[in-house]
Amino acid sequence: MSFTSPSRRAFLQGGAAVFGTTALMNSTALAAIDPNSFAGRAFHATHFGPFEGVVRDGKLVGINNMMELDARPTEMLSHGILDRTYDKTRINYPMVRKSYLKGWESGDIKPELRGKEPYVRVDWDTAWSLTAKALLDTAVNHGNESIFSSSYGGWSNAGVFRPNVLQGRLLNLMGGCTNTQGDWSAGASQISLPHIIGDMEVYSAQSAWETIRDNTEVFVLVGCDPVKNNRVEYRVADHGMYAHWEEIRDAGVKFISINPQRTASDEYLNADWVRIIPNTDVALFLAMAWHVLEKGLEDKAYLKKYTVGADKWIAYVKGETDGVKKTPAWASAITGIEETQIVELAELLANSKTEIAGAWSLQRAQHGEMTHWAIINFAALTGKIGKPGQGVGFSWHYGNGGMPQGGNATPSGLSQGRNWVKGICPASRITEMLENPGAEVFYNGNTYTYPDVKLIFNAGNNFMSHQQDTNRLIRALQKVEAIVSVDVWWTAATRWADIVLPASSTLERDDITSGGTYSNNRVYAMKKVIEPLGESKSDYEIFEGLAEKLGLWAQFTDSEDYMTHVQRAYERSTAAKHTPFEEFWEKGYALMGTPEEARKWTRHGAFYEDPDANPLHTSSGKIEMFCETIAKMEIDDCPGMPMWMEKHEYLGNAGEGQLHVVSPHPWFRLHSQMDQSATLRGLYKVQGREPVRINSEDAAARGIDDGDLVELYNDRGTVIAGAVVSDDIMPGVISIYEGCWPQLDSKGRCNSGLVNFLTSTQRSSGLSEATSVNTVLVSMRKCEDPEGPNLAYEKPDIIDDVALSAIDEDKLGLDRLYDITENLYADMEPGEKIFYERCTVCHGPREVSHFTRQQWKGITPSMFPRAGLDDEEAALVTDFLMKNAADAM
């Protein structure tokens, strides 16, 4: 090929300056504590914590916990990291599904055999060539919108150079692709809450823990389990809030937990457990509001000064608009909570200095937008929001919520650039999109058209384990012409792929990251600990090689050495102001300070102190207890205020013997990560299957004993799980963790226990199109015929002795790229460049026109600190957003 852009080979032969990075890449840190320790160790950091890897004869043999950085390391760090590094599910070589390799020229690829037939080991050039051809075939024949990226979220690893970002950079260089919009974690509230309280809230810092310790009288956990969920982090866990939770508890704060099951946090914090039927929290808060109004406990002055729409919502609560008074007796029949208990709870919360912590899981339900909104309205009714030690918080369970904010800039890597495709797919609508090309979808006030997807590119994301109704997804995938997956292990997303590109684990390459989602007070070197296994390559090298194949190498790399990018990422952090890169890299980490005033910060405190000077980023500048903006959208399943609406399936309309299944985040995993760790599985799996928590009454009624295998089933699928019989979950409800790796037996049952074979594709609402995975009914019976052990952790069949001929590059048609990219690019204004470089690597939206100006004002308070923008940069980005938002024209 003859391209005008310099190639990687030419660049290397030209002797690019590397400023001595070779020594840096090979350096190792000193032992964390013991000065006499064996020196063969290197500093690294993961979602599960920082550590030093101990290496002997080139092999990782142990994990050295670093108590000065992580005082409470978990088993995932101590055992899981080592286990998964050498697990048999590692993908060590490029692979192509047998029928795809045979039919790549003819098009006879037999998509119905995905997940069933063997893979063929190929060389990297073959894998890159087939991937490049598939991308260009799709873009030329169907348009770039037919390329779909399922690589949302960036949870694959803690590094700055994550695969989803690198994939986005490369695909955007060739015109872009259809992306997911929103996310699974908090897809409903991240859309609704900016309208209601002026911020996404679900990804926002919480009041500093000292303000809770010193002011709070009652702390309410609504589905919230910070002790469990803070075991992992989006970046690097340091478990910094655990000791502070103890201080809050020991200071005499009373904890109340509203939950269908008793949690680890309930035990840890000595919480009073209030059992509630899943998906009925709105009814509870409406009834408590009714009682507050009946007893005159509302804060009228607060409502007048800080809210709008209170009169309309109060009229609904009183039954003046629909004839139904939302009394405690009314709510008792819906929630399963005794009427007297609802009354007592309402009076306690109204008369106390109360903080209410709502979990993200609450809004992963039909009409999920209503739940957080109902909590906000109750807190506003009783005059809590913005006062020290009081109010609402929807991220106490994530990222060490409660730690004071450092306000520091963190490392930021390569820009994804502009995606020229404007269409979207809401994150939980993948199956619906595949089934309905050309159909319209209403999302966040705008109407979009689903593309006709022909290629799925999946990098570092196990979408096959987290999309709901997995059987339906498998059927929908048969219309797709190519699926490419970049991963380290044989996850479900790779087992249903056509081309599999083996990534090295983070221990086998250099990267950089930061610690403390909210504290932002540490920068970590993710140093190479061991050499890559097999022929695996870092994500950067994988996309660099594909860029070279496409003739985009120079643009992808900026013609710079990789370690130059690492150093530049560091230099964009606050740590670089006081610690040189070389010193940081040698030590492995650099600490950044936290302002003293951050220790007294209260969420929404500035708004409470002076709402005129510090208005919320809502249309009114106040808390919108009734939201005209949402109401005017006239969405039948998302009204303009929090109302109780019947669910399509819950215990209120369950058939005989049906149970409500909830699927919280796991204790020993990060979603599906770590499921391949044999050591960890030995700590919690039941007969090798995912455990399901069952009330003793429900178990006895079905002849189920603790440790039995059971079948959970509905008209969407069947899974086999292991029974854990307990009285710490209410009758009628079962709990099974999300994220395990699937394996189908001959009857189509998931022999491993993946709950998404049971979950529904029902949307939360037409506002957010978010997931409703916690709105699910199933039946349960003892499993009498399991088909052998769970084989989810075995490799698929692999053919590794096939002699392959080199692919004729003339058949790839790589020159077609120029027809796609000609006249595509234009110079970006400064704010646009900063936005795409710094604000497109996490949960935030990537296309400016998908949000209104007011919504962007509500999103940026969470987005800008994560992106590490200073005031000048923030002003430039704000100007760009305001000029290009959905309502700017």
Tab-separated table of N, CA, C and O in Angstrom, residues 689 718-721 740-745 748-755 757:
chain	number	residue	atom	x	y	z
A	689	ARG	N	-22.118	-22.946	40.727
A	689	ARG	CA	-23.058	-22.009	40.121
A	689	ARG	C	-23.213	-20.745	40.967
A	689	ARG	O	-22.865	-20.712	42.140
A	718	THR	N	-34.196	-19.831	31.313
A	718	THR	CA	-34.021	-20.618	32.534
A	718	THR	C	-32.557	-20.574	32.943
A	718	THR	O	-31.670	-20.695	32.086
A	719	VAL	N	-32.303	-20.398	34.222
A	719	VAL	CA	-30.937	-20.461	34.728
A	719	VAL	C	-30.886	-21.433	35.898
A	719	VAL	O	-31.867	-21.624	36.618
A	720	ILE	N	-29.722	-22.050	36.058
A	720	ILE	CA	-29.479	-22.952	37.179
A	720	ILE	C	-28.572	-22.223	38.166
A	720	ILE	O	-27.530	-21.668	37.779
A	721	ALA	N	-28.981	-22.207	39.435
A	721	ALA	CA	-28.219	-21.506	40.468
A	721	ALA	C	-28.173	-22.364	41.730
A	721	ALA	O	-28.852	-23.395	41.822
A	740	CYS	N	-22.346	-12.947	36.083
A	740	CYS	CA	-21.553	-14.170	35.943
A	740	CYS	C	-21.421	-14.561	34.472
A	740	CYS	O	-22.173	-14.105	33.614
A	741	TRP	N	-20.443	-15.409	34.184
A	741	TRP	CA	-20.211	-15.875	32.818
A	741	TRP	C	-21.216	-16.976	32.485
A	741	TRP	O	-21.428	-17.893	33.283
A	742	PRO	N	-21.840	-16.955	31.311
A	742	PRO	CA	-22.861	-17.944	30.981
A	742	PRO	C	-22.296	-19.210	30.333
A	742	PRO	O	-21.199	-19.211	29.771
A	743	GLN	N	-23.079	-20.273	30.418
A	743	GLN	CA	-22.832	-21.508	29.667
A	743	GLN	C	-24.163	-22.204	29.460
A	743	GLN	O	-24.879	-22.484	30.418
A	744	LEU	N	-24.524	-22.433	28.207
A	744	LEU	CA	-25.808	-23.032	27.892
A	744	LEU	C	-25.694	-24.549	27.813
A	744	LEU	O	-24.756	-25.078	27.209
A	745	ASP	N	-26.664	-25.247	28.437
A	745	ASP	CA	-26.676	-26.701	28.315
A	745	ASP	C	-27.547	-27.104	27.126
A	745	ASP	O	-28.058	-26.256	26.384
A	748	GLY	N	-30.870	-25.458	26.646
A	748	GLY	CA	-30.918	-24.003	26.547
A	748	GLY	C	-30.914	-23.287	27.871
A	748	GLY	O	-31.080	-22.069	27.927
A	749	ARG	N	-30.705	-24.006	28.975
A	749	ARG	CA	-30.621	-23.385	30.298
A	749	ARG	C	-29.208	-22.833	30.512
A	749	ARG	O	-28.229	-23.441	30.065
A	750	CYS	N	-29.116	-21.705	31.204
A	750	CYS	CA	-27.781	-21.234	31.576
A	750	CYS	C	-27.320	-22.035	32.779
A	750	CYS	O	-27.855	-21.880	33.889
A	751	ASN	N	-26.330	-22.863	32.573
A	751	ASN	CA	-25.832	-23.774	33.600
A	751	ASN	C	-24.957	-23.063	34.623
A	751	ASN	O	-24.470	-23.680	35.567
A	752	SER	N	-24.759	-21.753	34.428
A	752	SER	CA	-23.869	-20.985	35.290
A	752	SER	C	-24.634	-20.051	36.226
A	752	SER	O	-24.181	-19.770	37.326
A	753	GLY	N	-25.800	-19.562	35.747
A	753	GLY	CA	-26.611	-18.703	36.599
A	753	GLY	C	-26.647	-17.250	36.210
A	753	GLY	O	-26.839	-16.388	37.068
A	754	LEU	N	-26.495	-16.923	34.916
A	754	LEU	CA	-26.526	-15.529	34.484
A	754	LEU	C	-27.960	-15.015	34.503
A	754	LEU	O	-28.817	-15.457	33.730
A	755	VAL	N	-28.233	-14.051	35.364
A	755	VAL	CA	-29.595	-13.585	35.591
A	755	VAL	C	-30.206	-12.941	34.363
A	755	VAL	O	-31.435	-12.904	34.210
A	757	PHE	N	-30.556	-13.974	31.473
A	757	PHE	CA	-31.415	-14.852	30.686
A	757	PHE	C	-32.870	-14.745	31.159
A	757	PHE	O	-33.778	-15.236	30.494
